[in-house]
Coordinates of C-alpha atoms in Angstrom, one line a residue:
M1 CA 2.4 14.0 20.1
S2 CA 2.3 15.1 16.5
Q3 CA -0.9 15.9 14.7
V4 CA -3.2 13.0 14.2
R5 CA -3.5 11.8 10.6
R6 CA -7.0 10.6 9.7
V7 CA -6.4 7.9 7.1
V8 CA -8.7 6.3 4.6
V9 CA -7.2 3.0 3.6
D10 CA -7.8 1.3 0.2
T11 CA -6.5 -2.2 0.5
D12 CA -6.2 -5.6 -1.2
T13 CA -6.0 -7.1 2.3
G14 CA -3.2 -9.6 2.2
I15 CA -0.5 -10.3 4.8
D16 CA 1.5 -7.0 4.7
D17 CA -1.8 -5.0 4.4
A18 CA -3.0 -6.6 7.6
H19 CA 0.3 -5.7 9.2
T20 CA -0.2 -2.2 8.0
L21 CA -3.6 -1.9 9.7
L22 CA -2.2 -3.3 12.9
Y23 CA 0.6 -0.6 12.7
L24 CA -1.8 2.2 12.0
A25 CA -4.1 1.2 14.8
G26 CA -1.1 1.1 17.2
R27 CA 0.2 4.5 16.4
P28 CA -1.1 7.3 18.6
D29 CA -0.8 9.8 15.7
A30 CA -3.0 7.8 13.3
E31 CA -6.8 7.3 13.1
I32 CA -8.2 4.8 10.5
V33 CA -11.5 6.5 9.4
A34 CA -12.7 4.2 6.6
L35 CA -11.6 1.2 4.5
T36 CA -12.2 0.1 0.9
S37 CA -11.5 -3.3 -0.5
V38 CA -9.9 -4.2 -3.8
Y39 CA -8.7 -7.4 -5.5
G40 CA -5.0 -8.1 -5.8
N41 CA -3.4 -10.1 -3.0
C42 CA -6.6 -12.1 -2.9
V43 CA -10.0 -11.8 -4.6
E44 CA -12.1 -8.8 -3.6
E45 CA -14.5 -10.8 -1.4
D46 CA -11.6 -12.2 0.6
S47 CA -10.1 -8.7 0.8
T48 CA -13.4 -7.6 2.4
R49 CA -13.6 -10.6 4.7
N50 CA -10.0 -9.9 5.8
I51 CA -10.8 -6.2 6.5
G52 CA -13.6 -7.5 8.7
Y53 CA -11.4 -9.9 10.6
V54 CA -8.7 -7.3 11.3
T55 CA -11.1 -4.6 12.3
R56 CA -12.8 -7.0 14.8
L57 CA -9.4 -8.0 16.2
L58 CA -8.7 -4.3 16.7
G59 CA -12.1 -3.4 18.0
L60 CA -12.4 -0.9 15.1
D61 CA -15.8 0.3 14.0
V62 CA -15.4 2.3 10.8
P63 CA -17.2 2.5 7.4
I64 CA -16.2 -0.3 5.0
A65 CA -17.0 -0.3 1.3
R66 CA -16.5 -3.1 -1.2
G67 CA -14.4 -2.0 -4.2
A68 CA -13.3 -3.3 -7.6
A69 CA -13.1 -7.0 -8.2
A70 CA -11.1 -6.6 -11.5
P71 CA -8.9 -4.0 -13.3
L72 CA -10.3 -1.5 -15.7
K73 CA -9.4 -3.8 -18.5
G74 CA -8.8 -7.5 -18.5
D75 CA -8.9 -10.1 -15.8
P76 CA -7.5 -9.8 -12.3
R77 CA -4.1 -11.2 -11.3
I78 CA -4.4 -12.8 -7.8
A79 CA -1.3 -13.3 -5.7
G80 CA -2.5 -16.5 -3.9
H81 CA 1.0 -18.0 -4.3
V82 CA 2.3 -15.2 -2.0
H83 CA -0.4 -14.5 0.5
G84 CA -2.3 -17.8 0.6
G85 CA -5.6 -18.5 -1.1
D86 CA -7.5 -16.4 1.4
G87 CA -5.0 -13.5 1.6
L88 CA -4.1 -14.3 5.2
G89 CA -2.0 -17.3 4.8
D90 CA -4.8 -19.9 4.9
R91 CA -4.8 -20.1 8.7
G92 CA -8.5 -21.1 8.8
Y93 CA -9.7 -17.9 10.5
D94 CA -13.5 -17.3 10.7
R95 CA -14.0 -14.4 8.3
P96 CA -17.7 -13.5 7.9
L97 CA -18.3 -10.6 5.6
P98 CA -18.5 -7.4 7.6
E99 CA -21.3 -4.8 7.4
V100 CA -20.6 -2.5 4.5
T101 CA -22.0 0.9 3.6
G102 CA -23.7 -0.2 0.3
E103 CA -21.5 2.3 -1.7
T104 CA -18.8 1.2 -4.0
G105 CA -15.3 1.8 -2.8
A106 CA -14.9 4.6 -5.3
E107 CA -18.1 6.3 -4.1
L108 CA -17.0 6.2 -0.5
L109 CA -13.6 7.7 -1.4
V110 CA -15.4 10.5 -3.2
R111 CA -18.0 11.1 -0.5
L112 CA -15.5 11.3 2.4
A113 CA -13.3 13.7 0.5
A114 CA -16.3 16.0 -0.3
E115 CA -17.5 15.9 3.3
R116 CA -14.1 16.6 4.9
P117 CA -12.0 18.4 2.4
G118 CA -8.3 18.8 3.4
E119 CA -8.8 16.7 6.6
L120 CA -8.1 13.2 5.3
D121 CA -5.1 11.3 3.9
L122 CA -5.7 8.5 1.4
L123 CA -3.4 5.4 1.7
A124 CA -3.5 3.1 -1.3
L125 CA -2.1 -0.4 -0.7
G126 CA -3.3 -2.4 -3.7
P127 CA -4.0 -2.0 -7.4
L128 CA -5.2 1.6 -8.1
T129 CA -8.5 0.6 -9.7
N130 CA -10.8 2.2 -7.0
L131 CA -8.8 5.4 -7.1
A132 CA -9.2 5.6 -10.9
L133 CA -12.9 4.9 -10.7
A134 CA -13.2 7.6 -8.1
L135 CA -11.4 10.0 -10.4
R136 CA -14.0 9.3 -13.0
I137 CA -16.7 10.6 -10.5
D138 CA -14.6 13.5 -9.3
P139 CA -11.5 14.4 -11.4
E140 CA -10.4 16.8 -8.7
L141 CA -10.6 14.2 -6.0
F142 CA -6.9 14.2 -5.0
T143 CA -7.1 18.0 -4.4
R144 CA -9.6 17.3 -1.6
Y145 CA -7.4 14.9 0.3
R146 CA -4.6 16.3 2.4
S147 CA -2.3 13.8 0.7
V148 CA -2.4 10.6 -1.3
V149 CA 0.3 8.0 -0.4
L150 CA 0.5 4.8 -2.4
M151 CA 2.6 1.7 -2.2
G152 CA 3.6 1.0 -5.8
G153 CA 5.9 2.2 -8.5
S154 CA 9.5 1.5 -9.2
G155 CA 11.2 4.9 -8.5
P156 CA 13.5 6.5 -11.1
Y157 CA 15.2 4.4 -13.7
A158 CA 17.8 2.2 -11.9
E159 CA 21.5 1.9 -12.3
P160 CA 22.2 -0.1 -15.5
G161 CA 22.3 -3.8 -14.8
T162 CA 20.1 -3.4 -11.7
L163 CA 16.9 -5.5 -11.4
L164 CA 13.9 -4.7 -9.2
M165 CA 11.0 -6.6 -7.7
I166 CA 7.8 -6.6 -9.7
D167 CA 5.7 -3.5 -9.2
A168 CA 2.6 -5.6 -8.7
N169 CA 0.1 -2.9 -7.7
V170 CA 0.8 -1.0 -10.9
N171 CA 1.2 -4.1 -13.1
N172 CA -2.2 -5.3 -12.0
D173 CA -4.0 -2.2 -13.5
P174 CA -1.7 0.0 -15.5
E175 CA -4.6 2.0 -17.0
A176 CA -5.8 2.9 -13.5
A177 CA -2.2 3.8 -12.5
R178 CA -1.9 6.2 -15.5
A179 CA -5.1 7.9 -14.4
V180 CA -3.8 8.3 -10.8
F181 CA -0.4 9.7 -11.8
S182 CA -1.9 12.2 -14.3
A183 CA -4.6 13.6 -11.9
P184 CA -4.4 17.0 -10.2
R185 CA -3.4 16.7 -6.5
N186 CA -2.3 18.4 -3.4
E187 CA 0.4 15.9 -2.7
L188 CA 0.9 12.4 -4.2
V189 CA 3.7 10.3 -2.7
M190 CA 5.0 7.1 -4.4
V191 CA 6.6 4.6 -2.1
G192 CA 7.8 2.0 -4.6
V193 CA 9.6 -1.3 -4.7
N194 CA 12.9 0.6 -5.1
V195 CA 12.7 1.4 -1.3
T196 CA 10.2 -1.2 0.1
G197 CA 12.2 -4.1 -1.3
G198 CA 15.1 -3.2 0.9
T199 CA 13.1 -2.6 4.1
I200 CA 13.5 -6.0 5.6
L201 CA 11.9 -7.6 8.6
G202 CA 14.7 -9.9 9.7
E203 CA 14.8 -13.1 11.8
H204 CA 15.3 -11.3 15.1
A205 CA 12.3 -8.9 14.5
I206 CA 10.1 -11.8 13.4
A207 CA 11.0 -13.7 16.5
A208 CA 10.1 -10.6 18.6
L209 CA 6.7 -10.6 17.0
G210 CA 6.1 -14.2 18.0
A211 CA 7.4 -13.8 21.5
A212 CA 5.4 -10.7 22.4
G213 CA 2.2 -12.7 23.2
T214 CA -0.4 -10.0 22.6
P215 CA -3.4 -10.8 20.4
R216 CA -2.1 -8.4 17.7
S217 CA 1.5 -9.7 17.7
R218 CA 0.3 -13.3 17.7
F219 CA -1.9 -12.6 14.7
A220 CA 0.9 -10.7 12.9
S221 CA 3.3 -13.7 13.5
E222 CA 0.8 -16.4 12.5
I223 CA 0.0 -15.0 9.1
L224 CA 3.7 -14.6 8.2
E225 CA 4.3 -18.3 7.3
A226 CA 3.0 -18.1 3.7
Y227 CA 4.8 -14.9 3.1
L228 CA 8.0 -16.4 4.5
D229 CA 7.6 -19.5 2.3
F230 CA 7.5 -17.2 -0.7
Y231 CA 10.3 -14.8 0.1
Q232 CA 12.8 -17.6 1.2
N233 CA 13.1 -18.3 -2.5
E234 CA 14.3 -14.7 -3.0
W235 CA 17.1 -14.6 -0.4
G236 CA 17.5 -18.1 1.0
R237 CA 16.4 -16.7 4.4
R238 CA 13.0 -16.6 6.0
I239 CA 12.7 -12.8 6.0
I240 CA 10.3 -10.4 4.3
P241 CA 10.1 -6.9 2.9
L242 CA 7.7 -4.5 4.6
H243 CA 6.1 -3.1 1.4
D244 CA 2.8 -1.7 2.6
P245 CA 3.8 -0.9 6.2
L246 CA 6.6 1.4 4.9
A247 CA 4.1 3.5 2.9
A248 CA 2.0 3.9 6.1
G249 CA 5.1 4.8 8.1
I250 CA 6.1 7.5 5.6
L251 CA 2.6 8.9 5.6
L252 CA 2.7 9.3 9.4
D253 CA 6.4 10.3 9.7
P254 CA 7.9 11.7 6.5
S255 CA 11.3 11.7 8.1
F256 CA 11.5 7.9 7.5
A257 CA 12.1 9.0 3.9
T258 CA 15.7 10.3 3.7
G259 CA 15.7 11.0 -0.1
W260 CA 13.1 11.8 -2.7
V261 CA 12.7 13.5 -6.1
D262 CA 9.6 15.5 -7.2
G263 CA 8.8 14.9 -10.8
P264 CA 6.6 13.4 -13.5
V265 CA 5.7 9.7 -13.3
N266 CA 4.6 7.7 -16.3
V267 CA 3.5 4.1 -16.5
V268 CA 5.6 2.2 -19.0
T269 CA 5.8 -1.3 -20.2
D270 CA 8.5 -3.6 -21.7
G271 CA 5.9 -5.9 -23.2
F272 CA 5.9 -8.1 -20.1
L273 CA 5.5 -5.9 -17.1
S274 CA 4.1 -2.4 -16.5
R275 CA 5.9 -0.1 -14.1
A276 CA 5.3 3.4 -12.7
R277 CA 8.6 5.2 -13.2
L278 CA 9.8 8.7 -12.3
M279 CA 10.9 10.1 -15.7
R280 CA 14.5 10.5 -14.6
T281 CA 17.6 8.3 -14.7
V282 CA 19.6 7.4 -11.7
N283 CA 21.8 10.5 -12.5
G284 CA 18.7 12.8 -12.5
L285 CA 18.6 13.1 -16.3
P286 CA 15.4 12.7 -18.4
P287 CA 15.0 9.3 -20.1
A288 CA 16.3 8.8 -23.7
F289 CA 12.7 8.9 -25.2
P290 CA 9.7 11.2 -25.1
Y291 CA 7.4 11.0 -22.1
H292 CA 4.0 12.3 -21.1
P293 CA 3.9 15.5 -19.0
A294 CA 2.3 14.9 -15.6
P295 CA 2.0 16.8 -12.3
D296 CA 4.8 16.3 -9.9
T297 CA 4.7 13.2 -7.7
R298 CA 7.0 12.9 -4.7
V299 CA 9.0 9.7 -5.5
I300 CA 10.8 8.2 -2.5
T301 CA 14.3 7.2 -3.3
Q302 CA 15.9 6.5 0.1
V303 CA 14.6 5.5 3.5
D304 CA 15.9 5.0 7.0
A305 CA 14.9 1.3 6.9
A306 CA 16.5 0.4 10.3
R307 CA 14.6 3.1 12.2
F308 CA 11.3 2.2 10.5
V309 CA 11.7 -1.5 11.1
A310 CA 12.4 -0.8 14.8
D311 CA 9.3 1.4 15.0
F312 CA 7.1 -1.2 13.3
V313 CA 8.2 -3.9 15.7
E314 CA 7.8 -1.7 18.7
V315 CA 4.2 -0.7 17.7
L316 CA 3.1 -4.3 17.0
T317 CA 4.6 -5.7 20.2
Q318 CA 3.6 -3.0 22.7

């Protein structure tokens, strides 16, 4: 068995976040050591309630802290049209608020890193507001984590004429994302929509989740309906991308990433959307405009999607 990764998860607990927690809990080389909530897929209170529901399902007793309910500036964008009003597809689950530490999410991120420097990995699955607030407390925070892996960003500039899915986690709080990508770090890995959007859970895999019959697989299958309702409008098929689970997979097994570029990431806007971009074109050249220097981020550009999807299904159905 490979070395166990002890993971702190910052999550806006929607459907693929819940799948990610199931995946982490099922991997023998992962230990979830704490969870922090943030708005995004649902409001922050629902995110916390969903953390409580999933941890009870898993029999997991770890510190939970409530995090940011809104971005650093402006009002939150809530993706209820994707994840259902409650974040878990409106299945009617009993979701009482779990016991929390009394700290903010940012305070818990800082405390754990100070108590266990170099031991923990931070996995960020939602808007980066908690991480930015934590950096205000400790600007060297990311140097105290073994690694920081985030689901967000859009990779390098794409081939001309190519369109990408919305980079929702960055678009929900671009100011927080700027703080994250400019902060000192040991290792910061960006798993963006350029690779998650093509990592597809297809019809056969979805059927396998439903047929497995374990409490975890049944839950994973049940909450998919709202997600499938949304993504069928993208491809005309009831299939989904594994956004957040892929980030967890790469944290645990970097060989799922088959291509990457280390370089500066900036948050840029076209006036409508904000995206985190590696400041390189598809040909590896700098963009045709000035950009802000930043420490290198490992930007994932290619993945072994088939191998990851097979591992994800195996873990959730075992």
